[in-house]
JSON list of C-alpha atoms in Angstrom, two decimals:
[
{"chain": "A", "resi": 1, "resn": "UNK", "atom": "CA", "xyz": [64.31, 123.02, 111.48]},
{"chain": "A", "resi": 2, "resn": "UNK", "atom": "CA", "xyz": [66.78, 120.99, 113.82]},
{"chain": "A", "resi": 3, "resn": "UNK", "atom": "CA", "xyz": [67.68, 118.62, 110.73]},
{"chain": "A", "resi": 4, "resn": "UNK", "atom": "CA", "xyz": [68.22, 121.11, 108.58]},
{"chain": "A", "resi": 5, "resn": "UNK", "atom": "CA", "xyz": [70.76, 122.87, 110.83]},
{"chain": "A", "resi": 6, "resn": "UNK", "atom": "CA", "xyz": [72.52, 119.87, 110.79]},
{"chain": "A", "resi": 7, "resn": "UNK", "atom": "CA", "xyz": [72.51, 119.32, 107.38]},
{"chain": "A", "resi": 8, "resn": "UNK", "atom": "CA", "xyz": [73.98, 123.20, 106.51]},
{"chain": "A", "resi": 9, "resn": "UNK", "atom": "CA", "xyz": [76.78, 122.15, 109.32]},
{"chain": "A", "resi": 10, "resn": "UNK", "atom": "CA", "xyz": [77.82, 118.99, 108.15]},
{"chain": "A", "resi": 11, "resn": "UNK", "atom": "CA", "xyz": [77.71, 120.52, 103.93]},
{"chain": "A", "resi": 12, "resn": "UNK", "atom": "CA", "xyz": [79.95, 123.26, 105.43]},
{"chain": "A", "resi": 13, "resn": "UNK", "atom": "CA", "xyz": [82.07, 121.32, 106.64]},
{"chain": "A", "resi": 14, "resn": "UNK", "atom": "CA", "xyz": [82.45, 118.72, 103.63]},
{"chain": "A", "resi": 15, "resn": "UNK", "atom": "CA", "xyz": [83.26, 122.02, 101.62]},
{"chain": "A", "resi": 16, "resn": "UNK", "atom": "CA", "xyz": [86.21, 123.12, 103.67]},
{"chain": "A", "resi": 17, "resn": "UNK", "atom": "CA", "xyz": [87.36, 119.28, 104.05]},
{"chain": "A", "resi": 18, "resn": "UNK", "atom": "CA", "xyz": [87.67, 119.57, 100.09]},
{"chain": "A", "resi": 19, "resn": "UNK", "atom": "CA", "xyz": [88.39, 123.00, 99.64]},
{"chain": "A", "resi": 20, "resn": "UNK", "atom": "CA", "xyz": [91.68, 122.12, 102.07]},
{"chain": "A", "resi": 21, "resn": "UNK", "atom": "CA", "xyz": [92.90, 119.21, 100.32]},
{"chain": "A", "resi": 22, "resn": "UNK", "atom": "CA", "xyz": [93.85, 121.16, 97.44]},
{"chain": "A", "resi": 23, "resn": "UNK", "atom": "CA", "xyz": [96.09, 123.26, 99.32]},
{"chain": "A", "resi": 24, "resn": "UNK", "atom": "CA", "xyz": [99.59, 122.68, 100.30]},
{"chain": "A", "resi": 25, "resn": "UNK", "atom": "CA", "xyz": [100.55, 120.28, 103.15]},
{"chain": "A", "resi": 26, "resn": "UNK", "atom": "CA", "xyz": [102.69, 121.97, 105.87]},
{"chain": "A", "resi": 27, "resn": "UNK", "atom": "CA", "xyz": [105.86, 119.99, 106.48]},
{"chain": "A", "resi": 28, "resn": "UNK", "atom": "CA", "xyz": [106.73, 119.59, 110.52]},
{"chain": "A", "resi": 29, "resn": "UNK", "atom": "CA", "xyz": [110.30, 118.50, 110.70]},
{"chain": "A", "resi": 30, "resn": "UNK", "atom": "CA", "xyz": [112.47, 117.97, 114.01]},
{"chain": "A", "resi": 31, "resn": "UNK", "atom": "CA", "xyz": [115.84, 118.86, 115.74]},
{"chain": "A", "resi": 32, "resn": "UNK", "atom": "CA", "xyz": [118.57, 116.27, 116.38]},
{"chain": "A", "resi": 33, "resn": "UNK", "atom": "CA", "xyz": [121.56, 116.84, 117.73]},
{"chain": "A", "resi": 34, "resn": "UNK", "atom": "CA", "xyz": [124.97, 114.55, 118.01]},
{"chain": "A", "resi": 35, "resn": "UNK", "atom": "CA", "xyz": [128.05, 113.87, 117.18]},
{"chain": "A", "resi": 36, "resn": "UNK", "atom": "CA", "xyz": [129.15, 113.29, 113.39]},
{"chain": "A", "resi": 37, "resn": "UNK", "atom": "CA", "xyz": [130.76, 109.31, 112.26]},
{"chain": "A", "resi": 38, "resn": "UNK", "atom": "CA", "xyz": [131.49, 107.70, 109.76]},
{"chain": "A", "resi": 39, "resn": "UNK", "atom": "CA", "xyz": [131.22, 103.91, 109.11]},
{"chain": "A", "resi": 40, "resn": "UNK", "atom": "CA", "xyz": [132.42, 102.65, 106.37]},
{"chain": "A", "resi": 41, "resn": "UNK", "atom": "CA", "xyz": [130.74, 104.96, 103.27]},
{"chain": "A", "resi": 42, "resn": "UNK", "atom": "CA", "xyz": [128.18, 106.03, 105.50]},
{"chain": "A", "resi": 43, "resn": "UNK", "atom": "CA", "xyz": [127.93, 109.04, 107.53]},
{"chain": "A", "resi": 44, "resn": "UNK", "atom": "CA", "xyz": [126.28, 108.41, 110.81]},
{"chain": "A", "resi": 45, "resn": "UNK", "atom": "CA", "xyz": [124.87, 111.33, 113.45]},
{"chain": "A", "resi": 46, "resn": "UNK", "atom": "CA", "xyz": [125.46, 109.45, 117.17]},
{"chain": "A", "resi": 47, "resn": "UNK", "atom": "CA", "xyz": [122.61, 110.96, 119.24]},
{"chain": "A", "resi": 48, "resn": "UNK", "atom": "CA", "xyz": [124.09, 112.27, 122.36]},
{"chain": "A", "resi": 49, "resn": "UNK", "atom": "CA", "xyz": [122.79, 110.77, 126.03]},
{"chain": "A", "resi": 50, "resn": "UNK", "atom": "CA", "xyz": [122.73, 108.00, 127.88]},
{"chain": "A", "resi": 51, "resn": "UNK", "atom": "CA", "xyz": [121.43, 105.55, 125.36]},
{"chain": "A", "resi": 52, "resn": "UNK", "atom": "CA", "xyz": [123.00, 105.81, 122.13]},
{"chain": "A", "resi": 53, "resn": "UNK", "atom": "CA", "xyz": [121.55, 106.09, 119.20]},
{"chain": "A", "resi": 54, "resn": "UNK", "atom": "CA", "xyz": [122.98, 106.15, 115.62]},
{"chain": "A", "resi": 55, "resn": "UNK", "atom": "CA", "xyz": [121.11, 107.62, 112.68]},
{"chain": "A", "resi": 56, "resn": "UNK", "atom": "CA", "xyz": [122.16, 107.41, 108.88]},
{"chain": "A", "resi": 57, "resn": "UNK", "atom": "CA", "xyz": [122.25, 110.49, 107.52]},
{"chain": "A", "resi": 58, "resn": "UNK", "atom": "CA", "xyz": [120.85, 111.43, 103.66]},
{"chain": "A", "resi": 59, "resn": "UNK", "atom": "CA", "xyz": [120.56, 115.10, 102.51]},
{"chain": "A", "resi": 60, "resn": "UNK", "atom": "CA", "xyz": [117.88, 116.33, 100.23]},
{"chain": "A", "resi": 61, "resn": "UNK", "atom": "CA", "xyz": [120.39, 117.82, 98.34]},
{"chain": "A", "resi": 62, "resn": "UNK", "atom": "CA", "xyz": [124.42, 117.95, 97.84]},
{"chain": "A", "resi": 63, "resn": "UNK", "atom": "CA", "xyz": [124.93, 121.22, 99.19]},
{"chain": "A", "resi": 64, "resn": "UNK", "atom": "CA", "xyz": [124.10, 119.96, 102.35]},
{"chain": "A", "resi": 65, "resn": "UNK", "atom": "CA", "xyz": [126.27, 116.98, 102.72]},
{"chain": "A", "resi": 66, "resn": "UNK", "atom": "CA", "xyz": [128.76, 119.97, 101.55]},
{"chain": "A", "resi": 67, "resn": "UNK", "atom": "CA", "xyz": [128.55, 121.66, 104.75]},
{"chain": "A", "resi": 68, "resn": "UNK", "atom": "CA", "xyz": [130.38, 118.91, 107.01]},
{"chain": "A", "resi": 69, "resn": "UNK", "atom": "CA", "xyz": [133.79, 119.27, 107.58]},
{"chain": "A", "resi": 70, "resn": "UNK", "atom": "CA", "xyz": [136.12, 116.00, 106.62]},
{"chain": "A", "resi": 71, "resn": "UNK", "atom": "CA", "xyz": [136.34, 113.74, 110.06]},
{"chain": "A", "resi": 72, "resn": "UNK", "atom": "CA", "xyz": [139.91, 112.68, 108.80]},
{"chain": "A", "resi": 73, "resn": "UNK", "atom": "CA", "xyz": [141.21, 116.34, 109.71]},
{"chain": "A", "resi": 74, "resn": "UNK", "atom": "CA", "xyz": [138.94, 117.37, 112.63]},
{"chain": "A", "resi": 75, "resn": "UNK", "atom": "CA", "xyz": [138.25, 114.21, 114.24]},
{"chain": "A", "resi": 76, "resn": "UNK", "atom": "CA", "xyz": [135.31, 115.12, 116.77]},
{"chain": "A", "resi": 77, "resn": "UNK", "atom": "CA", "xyz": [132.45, 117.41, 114.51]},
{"chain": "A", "resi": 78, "resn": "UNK", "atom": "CA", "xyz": [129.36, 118.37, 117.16]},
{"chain": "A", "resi": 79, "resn": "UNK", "atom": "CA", "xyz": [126.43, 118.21, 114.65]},
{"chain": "A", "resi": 80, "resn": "UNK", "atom": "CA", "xyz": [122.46, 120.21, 114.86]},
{"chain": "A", "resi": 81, "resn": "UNK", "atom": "CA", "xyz": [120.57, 119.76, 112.06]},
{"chain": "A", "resi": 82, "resn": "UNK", "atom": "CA", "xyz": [116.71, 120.09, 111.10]},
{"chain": "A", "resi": 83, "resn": "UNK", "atom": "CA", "xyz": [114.94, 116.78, 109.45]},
{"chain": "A", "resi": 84, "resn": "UNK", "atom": "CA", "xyz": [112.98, 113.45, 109.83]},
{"chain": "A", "resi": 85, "resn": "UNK", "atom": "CA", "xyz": [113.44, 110.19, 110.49]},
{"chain": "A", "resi": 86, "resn": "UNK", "atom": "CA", "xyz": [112.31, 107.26, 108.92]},
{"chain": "A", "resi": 87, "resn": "UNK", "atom": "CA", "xyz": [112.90, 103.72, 109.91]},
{"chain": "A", "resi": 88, "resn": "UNK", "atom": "CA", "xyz": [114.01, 101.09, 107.35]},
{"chain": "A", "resi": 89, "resn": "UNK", "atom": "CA", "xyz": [115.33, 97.52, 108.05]},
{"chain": "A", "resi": 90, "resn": "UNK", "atom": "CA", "xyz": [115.40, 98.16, 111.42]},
{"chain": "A", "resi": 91, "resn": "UNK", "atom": "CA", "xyz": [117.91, 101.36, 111.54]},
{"chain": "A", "resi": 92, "resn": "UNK", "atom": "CA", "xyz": [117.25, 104.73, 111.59]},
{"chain": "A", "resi": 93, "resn": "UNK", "atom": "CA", "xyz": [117.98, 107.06, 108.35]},
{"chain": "A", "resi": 94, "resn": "UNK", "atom": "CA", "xyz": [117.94, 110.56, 109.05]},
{"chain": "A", "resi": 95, "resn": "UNK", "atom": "CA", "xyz": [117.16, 113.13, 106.42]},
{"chain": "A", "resi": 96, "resn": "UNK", "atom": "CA", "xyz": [117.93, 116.28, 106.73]},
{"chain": "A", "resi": 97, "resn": "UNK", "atom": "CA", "xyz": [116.59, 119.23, 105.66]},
{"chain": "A", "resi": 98, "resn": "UNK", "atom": "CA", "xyz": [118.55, 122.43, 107.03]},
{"chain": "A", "resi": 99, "resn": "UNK", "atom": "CA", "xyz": [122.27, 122.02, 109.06]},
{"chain": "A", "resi": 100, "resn": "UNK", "atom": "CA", "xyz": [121.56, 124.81, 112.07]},
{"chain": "A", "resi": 101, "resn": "UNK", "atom": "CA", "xyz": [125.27, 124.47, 113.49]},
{"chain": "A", "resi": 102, "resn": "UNK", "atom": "CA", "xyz": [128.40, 122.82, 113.52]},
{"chain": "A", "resi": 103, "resn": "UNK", "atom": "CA", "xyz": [131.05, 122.79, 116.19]},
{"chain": "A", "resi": 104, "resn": "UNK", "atom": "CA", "xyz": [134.18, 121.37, 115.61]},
{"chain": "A", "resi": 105, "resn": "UNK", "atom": "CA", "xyz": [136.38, 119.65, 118.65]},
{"chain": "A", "resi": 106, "resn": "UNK", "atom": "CA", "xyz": [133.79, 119.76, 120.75]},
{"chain": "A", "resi": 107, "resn": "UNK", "atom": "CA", "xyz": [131.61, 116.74, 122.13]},
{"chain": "A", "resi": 108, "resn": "UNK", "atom": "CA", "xyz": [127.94, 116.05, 123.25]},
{"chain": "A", "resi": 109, "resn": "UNK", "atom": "CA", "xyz": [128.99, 112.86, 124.49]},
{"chain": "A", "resi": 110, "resn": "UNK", "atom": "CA", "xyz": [128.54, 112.55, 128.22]},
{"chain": "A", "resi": 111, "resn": "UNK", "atom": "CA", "xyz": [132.19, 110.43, 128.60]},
{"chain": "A", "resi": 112, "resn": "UNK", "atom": "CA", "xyz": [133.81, 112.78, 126.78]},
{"chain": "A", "resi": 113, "resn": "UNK", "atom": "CA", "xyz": [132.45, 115.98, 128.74]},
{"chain": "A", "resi": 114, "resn": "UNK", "atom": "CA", "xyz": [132.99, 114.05, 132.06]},
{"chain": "A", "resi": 115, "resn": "UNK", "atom": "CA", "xyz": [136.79, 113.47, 130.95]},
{"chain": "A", "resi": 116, "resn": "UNK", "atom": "CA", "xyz": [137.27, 116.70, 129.90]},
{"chain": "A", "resi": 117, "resn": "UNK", "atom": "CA", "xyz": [136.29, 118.12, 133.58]},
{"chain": "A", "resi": 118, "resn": "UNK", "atom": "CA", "xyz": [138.71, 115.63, 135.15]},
{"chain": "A", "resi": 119, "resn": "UNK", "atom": "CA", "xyz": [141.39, 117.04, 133.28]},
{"chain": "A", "resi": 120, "resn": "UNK", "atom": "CA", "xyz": [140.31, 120.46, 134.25]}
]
């Protein structure tokens, strides 16, 4: 009786392993926040904090990229967007999926902020 307990569990199981792989995969996606560059033809989200880090950003489509505002006229663009990350030949590219805010002339950068309250 034991076994076939066992057997009925594991068959269960197997079904709703299979029955779930036909469904849709959810997509987990996180939040990164920086300021906006550009180098060269390459637009570049510099993660805010103590260590640096610069991701190259991609949009999954144009409308996105359509969002920014131009650097030339607004200089320092505060950037929150929604995406993943994916590592190739050793730098970061940053896709993103949804822009959740913009502020422009405002910076995450911890020199900045601390030059800004000096002035104060």
């Amino acid at each position: 009786m034991e076994k076939k307990y066992k057997f009925n569990l594991m068959g269960a199981l197997l079904v709703a392993m299979v029955g779930l792989s036909g469904q849709a995969h959810a997509v987990f996606y996180d939040l990164y926040s920086g300021m906006l560059n550009q180098k060269g033809d390459q637009l570049l989200l510099s993660k805010c904090g103590i260590v640096s880090v610069d991701f190259i950003l991609e949009f999954e489509t144009p409308q996105l990229k359509g969002q920014l505002p131009d650097l030339a006229a607004n200089g320092i663009v505060q950037l929150h967007v929604k995406g993943k990350v994916e590592e190739k030949d050793g730098q970061y590219h940053l896709m993103v999926h949804d822009i959740n805010h913009i502020t422009v002339g405002s910076s995450c950068d911890l020199l900045d902020v601390s030059v800004e309250e000096r002035k104060q």
